[in-house]
């Protein structure tokens, strides 16, 4: 006797917006990658126009330029973000005995770095070149490693605060700091003349795609456990 196949379970309604958002991020990332890869002239001209204007301002505004260098080289540097990720992983193990999530966090940031370096090598996009540079950087331009790393790390940490029941004040403060960090690091890279604007946009888009994909994987595969409020809440 033929046994009918069981119907596939429907996707929970609360997961549909996340799936749609992931799809939009993926589409935008692919479109930008394609335009950069084929060197679409209107995009290159827009990049050049913005870069020339911001570089002129950076040369004139030395104080703001020096501040931007401190922020991008120390506060928002990718290694600063990775250290922050490592501290969060240690706290996950010590406070919540959640080694699975700690490993997931570290691996996601590592995968993000690998994706970033792979795209840089594949596209090999040249950085802006100026007769009077205010800063310097190495390796290929697209995507911005600073912007992508900040997006991945800040996105994951915000989600972890929500997941572990952090208080509203803490979550709002973290959201403000994360938004300032992700936006600020992108703007400083363009201001200092070491990235084209679309390098930063690519870092934001691809970083967000990595983060939301990782959160989806965590929700699907993480062992179920009781939510615990953060210490002190």
PDB file of C-alpha atoms in Angstrom:
ATOM      1  CA  UNK A   1       0.000   0.000   0.000  1.00  0.00           C
ATOM      2  CA  UNK A   2       1.335   3.417  -0.941  1.00  0.00           C
ATOM      3  CA  UNK A   3       1.950   5.747   1.978  1.00  0.00           C
ATOM      4  CA  UNK A   4       1.460   9.409   1.119  1.00  0.00           C
ATOM      5  CA  UNK A   5       4.382  11.689   1.848  1.00  0.00           C
ATOM      6  CA  UNK A   6       3.926  13.954   4.830  1.00  0.00           C
ATOM      7  CA  UNK A   7       3.546  17.585   3.927  1.00  0.00           C
ATOM      8  CA  UNK A   8       6.610  19.729   4.550  1.00  0.00           C
ATOM      9  CA  UNK A   9       6.198  21.910   7.631  1.00  0.00           C
ATOM     10  CA  UNK A  10       5.425  25.499   6.819  1.00  0.00           C
ATOM     11  CA  UNK A  11       8.037  28.082   7.635  1.00  0.00           C
ATOM     12  CA  UNK A  12       7.099  29.895  10.878  1.00  0.00           C
ATOM     13  CA  UNK A  13       5.572  33.291  10.075  1.00  0.00           C
ATOM     14  CA  UNK A  14       8.141  35.135  12.191  1.00  0.00           C
ATOM     15  CA  UNK A  15      10.949  33.735   9.993  1.00  0.00           C
ATOM     16  CA  UNK A  16       9.490  35.026   6.729  1.00  0.00           C
ATOM     17  CA  UNK A  17      10.602  38.679   7.144  1.00  0.00           C
ATOM     18  CA  UNK A  18      14.129  37.487   7.984  1.00  0.00           C
ATOM     19  CA  UNK A  19      14.169  35.284   4.883  1.00  0.00           C
ATOM     20  CA  UNK A  20      12.968  38.163   2.729  1.00  0.00           C
ATOM     21  CA  UNK A  21      15.570  40.494   4.222  1.00  0.00           C
ATOM     22  CA  UNK A  22      18.317  37.950   3.549  1.00  0.00           C
ATOM     23  CA  UNK A  23      17.158  37.627  -0.050  1.00  0.00           C
ATOM     24  CA  UNK A  24      17.174  41.396  -0.568  1.00  0.00           C
ATOM     25  CA  UNK A  25      20.674  41.664   0.904  1.00  0.00           C
ATOM     26  CA  UNK A  26      21.895  38.854  -1.331  1.00  0.00           C
ATOM     27  CA  UNK A  27      20.383  40.451  -4.436  1.00  0.00           C
ATOM     28  CA  UNK A  28      21.849  43.882  -3.663  1.00  0.00           C
ATOM     29  CA  UNK A  29      25.257  42.351  -2.917  1.00  0.00           C
ATOM     30  CA  UNK A  30      25.305  40.421  -6.195  1.00  0.00           C
ATOM     31  CA  UNK A  31      24.224  43.488  -8.177  1.00  0.00           C
ATOM     32  CA  UNK A  32      26.953  45.637  -6.639  1.00  0.00           C
ATOM     33  CA  UNK A  33      29.563  42.916  -7.102  1.00  0.00           C
ATOM     34  CA  UNK A  34      28.582  42.615 -10.763  1.00  0.00           C
ATOM     35  CA  UNK A  35      28.737  46.366 -11.403  1.00  0.00           C
ATOM     36  CA  UNK A  36      32.134  46.629  -9.717  1.00  0.00           C
ATOM     37  CA  UNK A  37      33.413  43.510 -11.473  1.00  0.00           C
ATOM     38  CA  UNK A  38      32.458  44.705 -14.972  1.00  0.00           C
ATOM     39  CA  UNK A  39      33.595  48.248 -14.135  1.00  0.00           C
ATOM     40  CA  UNK A  40      30.267  49.841 -14.985  1.00  0.00           C
ATOM     41  CA  UNK A  41      31.211  53.370 -16.010  1.00  0.00           C
ATOM     42  CA  UNK A  42      28.387  55.354 -14.320  1.00  0.00           C
ATOM     43  CA  UNK A  43      29.261  53.707 -11.014  1.00  0.00           C
ATOM     44  CA  UNK A  44      32.977  54.407 -11.427  1.00  0.00           C
ATOM     45  CA  UNK A  45      32.313  58.029 -12.302  1.00  0.00           C
ATOM     46  CA  UNK A  46      30.084  58.483  -9.251  1.00  0.00           C
ATOM     47  CA  UNK A  47      32.757  56.876  -7.065  1.00  0.00           C
ATOM     48  CA  UNK A  48      35.418  59.182  -8.486  1.00  0.00           C
ATOM     49  CA  UNK A  49      33.313  62.329  -8.048  1.00  0.00           C
ATOM     50  CA  UNK A  50      32.576  61.589  -4.390  1.00  0.00           C
ATOM     51  CA  UNK A  51      36.161  60.528  -3.689  1.00  0.00           C
ATOM     52  CA  UNK A  52      37.641  63.679  -5.218  1.00  0.00           C
ATOM     53  CA  UNK A  53      35.340  65.901  -3.191  1.00  0.00           C
ATOM     54  CA  UNK A  54      35.972  64.170   0.130  1.00  0.00           C
ATOM     55  CA  UNK A  55      39.722  64.050  -0.486  1.00  0.00           C
ATOM     56  CA  UNK A  56      39.790  67.799  -1.081  1.00  0.00           C
ATOM     57  CA  UNK A  57      37.966  68.313   2.212  1.00  0.00           C
ATOM     58  CA  UNK A  58      40.332  65.912   4.008  1.00  0.00           C
ATOM     59  CA  UNK A  59      43.374  67.841   2.807  1.00  0.00           C
ATOM     60  CA  UNK A  60      41.853  71.115   4.004  1.00  0.00           C
ATOM     61  CA  UNK A  61      40.481  69.874   7.351  1.00  0.00           C
ATOM     62  CA  UNK A  62      43.605  68.458   8.967  1.00  0.00           C
ATOM     63  CA  UNK A  63      42.123  68.222  12.464  1.00  0.00           C
ATOM     64  CA  UNK A  64      39.153  66.157  11.336  1.00  0.00           C
ATOM     65  CA  UNK A  65      41.440  64.026   9.185  1.00  0.00           C
ATOM     66  CA  UNK A  66      43.694  63.238  12.145  1.00  0.00           C
ATOM     67  CA  UNK A  67      40.655  62.320  14.238  1.00  0.00           C
ATOM     68  CA  UNK A  68      39.466  60.039  11.449  1.00  0.00           C
ATOM     69  CA  UNK A  69      42.842  58.292  11.391  1.00  0.00           C
ATOM     70  CA  UNK A  70      42.724  57.625  15.127  1.00  0.00           C
ATOM     71  CA  UNK A  71      39.172  56.273  14.918  1.00  0.00           C
ATOM     72  CA  UNK A  72      39.786  54.050  11.902  1.00  0.00           C
ATOM     73  CA  UNK A  73      43.220  52.777  13.018  1.00  0.00           C
ATOM     74  CA  UNK A  74      42.378  52.080  16.664  1.00  0.00           C
ATOM     75  CA  UNK A  75      38.729  52.336  17.710  1.00  0.00           C
ATOM     76  CA  UNK A  76      37.136  50.776  14.617  1.00  0.00           C
ATOM     77  CA  UNK A  77      40.067  48.736  13.315  1.00  0.00           C
ATOM     78  CA  UNK A  78      39.134  45.167  12.264  1.00  0.00           C
ATOM     79  CA  UNK A  79      41.436  43.735  14.927  1.00  0.00           C
ATOM     80  CA  UNK A  80      39.694  45.809  17.588  1.00  0.00           C
ATOM     81  CA  UNK A  81      36.399  44.318  16.405  1.00  0.00           C
ATOM     82  CA  UNK A  82      37.844  40.794  16.469  1.00  0.00           C
ATOM     83  CA  UNK A  83      39.128  41.269  20.004  1.00  0.00           C
ATOM     84  CA  UNK A  84      35.652  42.482  21.021  1.00  0.00           C
ATOM     85  CA  UNK A  85      34.236  39.323  19.457  1.00  0.00           C
ATOM     86  CA  UNK A  86      36.721  37.209  21.419  1.00  0.00           C
ATOM     87  CA  UNK A  87      35.740  38.890  24.699  1.00  0.00           C
ATOM     88  CA  UNK A  88      32.069  38.243  23.929  1.00  0.00           C
ATOM     89  CA  UNK A  89      32.847  34.565  23.232  1.00  0.00           C
ATOM     90  CA  UNK A  90      34.618  34.211  26.586  1.00  0.00           C
ATOM     91  CA  UNK A  91      31.660  35.816  28.383  1.00  0.00           C
ATOM     92  CA  UNK A  92      29.239  33.465  26.651  1.00  0.00           C
ATOM     93  CA  UNK A  93      31.158  30.513  28.064  1.00  0.00           C
ATOM     94  CA  UNK A  94      31.686  31.961  31.560  1.00  0.00           C
ATOM     95  CA  UNK A  95      28.237  33.486  32.133  1.00  0.00           C
ATOM     96  CA  UNK A  96      25.984  31.145  30.176  1.00  0.00           C
ATOM     97  CA  UNK A  97      28.055  27.963  29.649  1.00  0.00           C
ATOM     98  CA  UNK A  98      27.122  28.410  25.980  1.00  0.00           C
ATOM     99  CA  UNK A  99      30.212  27.097  24.215  1.00  0.00           C
ATOM    100  CA  UNK A 100      28.188  26.315  21.053  1.00  0.00           C
ATOM    101  CA  UNK A 101      27.257  29.966  20.566  1.00  0.00           C
ATOM    102  CA  UNK A 102      30.770  31.125  21.460  1.00  0.00           C
ATOM    103  CA  UNK A 103      32.211  28.870  18.760  1.00  0.00           C
ATOM    104  CA  UNK A 104      29.537  30.012  16.302  1.00  0.00           C
ATOM    105  CA  UNK A 105      30.441  33.653  16.974  1.00  0.00           C
ATOM    106  CA  UNK A 106      34.166  33.142  16.431  1.00  0.00           C
ATOM    107  CA  UNK A 107      33.652  31.023  13.313  1.00  0.00           C
ATOM    108  CA  UNK A 108      31.234  33.528  11.786  1.00  0.00           C
ATOM    109  CA  UNK A 109      33.740  36.360  12.151  1.00  0.00           C
ATOM    110  CA  UNK A 110      36.455  34.108  10.695  1.00  0.00           C
ATOM    111  CA  UNK A 111      34.243  33.172   7.737  1.00  0.00           C
ATOM    112  CA  UNK A 112      33.441  36.846   7.190  1.00  0.00           C
ATOM    113  CA  UNK A 113      37.165  37.631   7.049  1.00  0.00           C
ATOM    114  CA  UNK A 114      37.744  34.778   4.589  1.00  0.00           C
ATOM    115  CA  UNK A 115      34.904  35.988   2.346  1.00  0.00           C
ATOM    116  CA  UNK A 116      36.261  39.527   2.449  1.00  0.00           C
ATOM    117  CA  UNK A 117      39.791  38.437   1.519  1.00  0.00           C
ATOM    118  CA  UNK A 118      38.503  36.127  -1.194  1.00  0.00           C
ATOM    119  CA  UNK A 119      36.516  38.921  -2.829  1.00  0.00           C
ATOM    120  CA  UNK A 120      39.472  41.288  -2.625  1.00  0.00           C
ATOM    121  CA  UNK A 121      41.676  38.740  -4.380  1.00  0.00           C
ATOM    122  CA  UNK A 122      39.056  37.897  -7.007  1.00  0.00           C
ATOM    123  CA  UNK A 123      38.177  41.484  -7.973  1.00  0.00           C
ATOM    124  CA  UNK A 124      41.604  43.025  -7.322  1.00  0.00           C
ATOM    125  CA  UNK A 125      40.126  46.530  -7.430  1.00  0.00           C
ATOM    126  CA  UNK A 126      42.671  49.327  -7.212  1.00  0.00           C
ATOM    127  CA  UNK A 127      42.404  51.845  -4.400  1.00  0.00           C
ATOM    128  CA  UNK A 128      42.219  55.591  -5.023  1.00  0.00           C
ATOM    129  CA  UNK A 129      45.574  57.215  -5.782  1.00  0.00           C
ATOM    130  CA  UNK A 130      46.255  60.835  -4.816  1.00  0.00           C
ATOM    131  CA  UNK A 131      49.194  63.182  -5.402  1.00  0.00           C
ATOM    132  CA  UNK A 132      48.793  64.403  -1.798  1.00  0.00           C
ATOM    133  CA  UNK A 133      47.504  61.412   0.224  1.00  0.00           C
ATOM    134  CA  UNK A 134      46.432  61.862   3.835  1.00  0.00           C
ATOM    135  CA  UNK A 135      46.614  58.137   4.665  1.00  0.00           C
ATOM    136  CA  UNK A 136      47.622  54.835   3.093  1.00  0.00           C
ATOM    137  CA  UNK A 137      46.314  51.268   2.924  1.00  0.00           C
ATOM    138  CA  UNK A 138      47.353  47.985   1.388  1.00  0.00           C
ATOM    139  CA  UNK A 139      45.787  45.192  -0.663  1.00  0.00           C
ATOM    140  CA  UNK A 140      42.783  45.469  -2.952  1.00  0.00           C
ATOM    141  CA  UNK A 141      39.919  47.866  -2.319  1.00  0.00           C
ATOM    142  CA  UNK A 142      36.634  45.949  -2.617  1.00  0.00           C
ATOM    143  CA  UNK A 143      35.023  45.318  -0.197  1.00  0.00           C
ATOM    144  CA  UNK A 144      36.165  47.529   2.661  1.00  0.00           C
ATOM    145  CA  UNK A 145      37.464  45.219   5.365  1.00  0.00           C
ATOM    146  CA  UNK A 146      36.869  47.825   8.058  1.00  0.00           C
ATOM    147  CA  UNK A 147      33.225  48.336   7.065  1.00  0.00           C
ATOM    148  CA  UNK A 148      32.519  44.630   6.603  1.00  0.00           C
ATOM    149  CA  UNK A 149      34.123  43.511   9.869  1.00  0.00           C
ATOM    150  CA  UNK A 150      32.345  46.200  11.885  1.00  0.00           C
ATOM    151  CA  UNK A 151      29.008  45.245  10.314  1.00  0.00           C
ATOM    152  CA  UNK A 152      29.436  41.539  11.041  1.00  0.00           C
ATOM    153  CA  UNK A 153      30.658  41.956  14.630  1.00  0.00           C
ATOM    154  CA  UNK A 154      28.208  44.697  15.643  1.00  0.00           C
ATOM    155  CA  UNK A 155      25.286  42.874  14.041  1.00  0.00           C
ATOM    156  CA  UNK A 156      26.055  39.611  15.822  1.00  0.00           C
ATOM    157  CA  UNK A 157      26.629  41.262  19.196  1.00  0.00           C
ATOM    158  CA  UNK A 158      23.347  43.196  18.970  1.00  0.00           C
ATOM    159  CA  UNK A 159      21.484  39.969  18.256  1.00  0.00           C
ATOM    160  CA  UNK A 160      23.196  38.208  21.150  1.00  0.00           C
ATOM    161  CA  UNK A 161      22.169  40.987  23.536  1.00  0.00           C
ATOM    162  CA  UNK A 162      18.566  40.545  22.413  1.00  0.00           C
ATOM    163  CA  UNK A 163      18.775  36.766  22.621  1.00  0.00           C
ATOM    164  CA  UNK A 164      20.082  36.777  26.181  1.00  0.00           C
ATOM    165  CA  UNK A 165      17.496  39.234  27.435  1.00  0.00           C
ATOM    166  CA  UNK A 166      19.650  42.322  27.983  1.00  0.00           C
ATOM    167  CA  UNK A 167      17.749  45.264  29.438  1.00  0.00           C
ATOM    168  CA  UNK A 168      16.139  47.839  27.161  1.00  0.00           C
ATOM    169  CA  UNK A 169      18.540  50.618  28.162  1.00  0.00           C
ATOM    170  CA  UNK A 170      21.574  48.463  27.423  1.00  0.00           C
ATOM    171  CA  UNK A 171      20.188  47.300  24.079  1.00  0.00           C
ATOM    172  CA  UNK A 172      19.358  50.836  22.981  1.00  0.00           C
ATOM    173  CA  UNK A 173      22.781  52.110  23.998  1.00  0.00           C
ATOM    174  CA  UNK A 174      24.420  49.225  22.150  1.00  0.00           C
ATOM    175  CA  UNK A 175      22.323  49.957  19.065  1.00  0.00           C
ATOM    176  CA  UNK A 176      23.450  53.596  19.048  1.00  0.00           C
ATOM    177  CA  UNK A 177      27.110  52.639  19.498  1.00  0.00           C
ATOM    178  CA  UNK A 178      26.855  49.980  16.780  1.00  0.00           C
ATOM    179  CA  UNK A 179      25.173  52.348  14.326  1.00  0.00           C
ATOM    180  CA  UNK A 180      27.783  55.043  14.954  1.00  0.00           C
ATOM    181  CA  UNK A 181      30.599  52.519  14.591  1.00  0.00           C
ATOM    182  CA  UNK A 182      29.391  50.913  11.372  1.00  0.00           C
ATOM    183  CA  UNK A 183      28.513  54.241   9.764  1.00  0.00           C
ATOM    184  CA  UNK A 184      31.542  56.062  11.120  1.00  0.00           C
ATOM    185  CA  UNK A 185      34.118  53.525  10.019  1.00  0.00           C
ATOM    186  CA  UNK A 186      32.755  53.585   6.477  1.00  0.00           C
ATOM    187  CA  UNK A 187      32.811  57.367   6.305  1.00  0.00           C
ATOM    188  CA  UNK A 188      36.366  57.576   7.653  1.00  0.00           C
ATOM    189  CA  UNK A 189      37.636  55.146   5.005  1.00  0.00           C
ATOM    190  CA  UNK A 190      36.242  57.344   2.234  1.00  0.00           C
ATOM    191  CA  UNK A 191      37.325  60.564   3.970  1.00  0.00           C
ATOM    192  CA  UNK A 192      40.912  59.301   4.261  1.00  0.00           C
ATOM    193  CA  UNK A 193      40.935  58.466   0.554  1.00  0.00           C
ATOM    194  CA  UNK A 194      41.782  54.785   0.936  1.00  0.00           C
ATOM    195  CA  UNK A 195      38.456  53.440  -0.364  1.00  0.00           C
ATOM    196  CA  UNK A 196      35.899  54.226  -3.018  1.00  0.00           C
ATOM    197  CA  UNK A 197      32.358  54.787  -1.657  1.00  0.00           C
ATOM    198  CA  UNK A 198      31.150  51.543  -3.232  1.00  0.00           C
ATOM    199  CA  UNK A 199      33.889  49.630  -1.397  1.00  0.00           C
ATOM    200  CA  UNK A 200      32.268  50.742   1.842  1.00  0.00           C
ATOM    201  CA  UNK A 201      28.751  50.043   0.543  1.00  0.00           C
ATOM    202  CA  UNK A 202      29.901  46.558  -0.442  1.00  0.00           C
ATOM    203  CA  UNK A 203      31.376  46.001   3.015  1.00  0.00           C
ATOM    204  CA  UNK A 204      28.095  47.013   4.641  1.00  0.00           C
ATOM    205  CA  UNK A 205      25.921  44.860   2.357  1.00  0.00           C
ATOM    206  CA  UNK A 206      28.066  41.730   2.404  1.00  0.00           C
ATOM    207  CA  UNK A 207      28.758  42.081   6.130  1.00  0.00           C
ATOM    208  CA  UNK A 208      25.029  42.332   6.846  1.00  0.00           C
ATOM    209  CA  UNK A 209      24.425  39.292   4.629  1.00  0.00           C
ATOM    210  CA  UNK A 210      27.001  37.265   6.546  1.00  0.00           C
ATOM    211  CA  UNK A 211      25.493  38.315   9.878  1.00  0.00           C
ATOM    212  CA  UNK A 212      21.846  37.555   9.052  1.00  0.00           C
ATOM    213  CA  UNK A 213      22.794  34.249   7.426  1.00  0.00           C
ATOM    214  CA  UNK A 214      24.736  33.267  10.543  1.00  0.00           C
ATOM    215  CA  UNK A 215      21.797  34.196  12.786  1.00  0.00           C
ATOM    216  CA  UNK A 216      19.520  32.044  10.640  1.00  0.00           C
ATOM    217  CA  UNK A 217      21.903  29.104  10.978  1.00  0.00           C
ATOM    218  CA  UNK A 218      22.086  29.601  14.742  1.00  0.00           C
ATOM    219  CA  UNK A 219      18.299  29.663  15.094  1.00  0.00           C
ATOM    220  CA  UNK A 220      17.994  26.453  13.106  1.00  0.00           C
ATOM    221  CA  UNK A 221      20.800  24.406  14.614  1.00  0.00           C
ATOM    222  CA  UNK A 222      21.623  25.726  18.091  1.00  0.00           C
ATOM    223  CA  UNK A 223      20.642  23.339  20.879  1.00  0.00           C
ATOM    224  CA  UNK A 224      17.539  24.608  22.647  1.00  0.00           C
ATOM    225  CA  UNK A 225      18.248  26.160  26.009  1.00  0.00           C
ATOM    226  CA  UNK A 226      16.532  28.336  28.537  1.00  0.00           C
ATOM    227  CA  UNK A 227      16.966  32.069  27.990  1.00  0.00           C
ATOM    228  CA  UNK A 228      18.939  33.614  30.831  1.00  0.00           C
ATOM    229  CA  UNK A 229      18.973  37.302  31.566  1.00  0.00           C
ATOM    230  CA  UNK A 230      22.303  39.008  31.480  1.00  0.00           C
ATOM    231  CA  UNK A 231      24.024  39.449  34.878  1.00  0.00           C
ATOM    232  CA  UNK A 232      22.972  42.623  36.620  1.00  0.00           C
ATOM    233  CA  UNK A 233      19.573  42.879  34.842  1.00  0.00           C
TER     234      UNK A 233
END
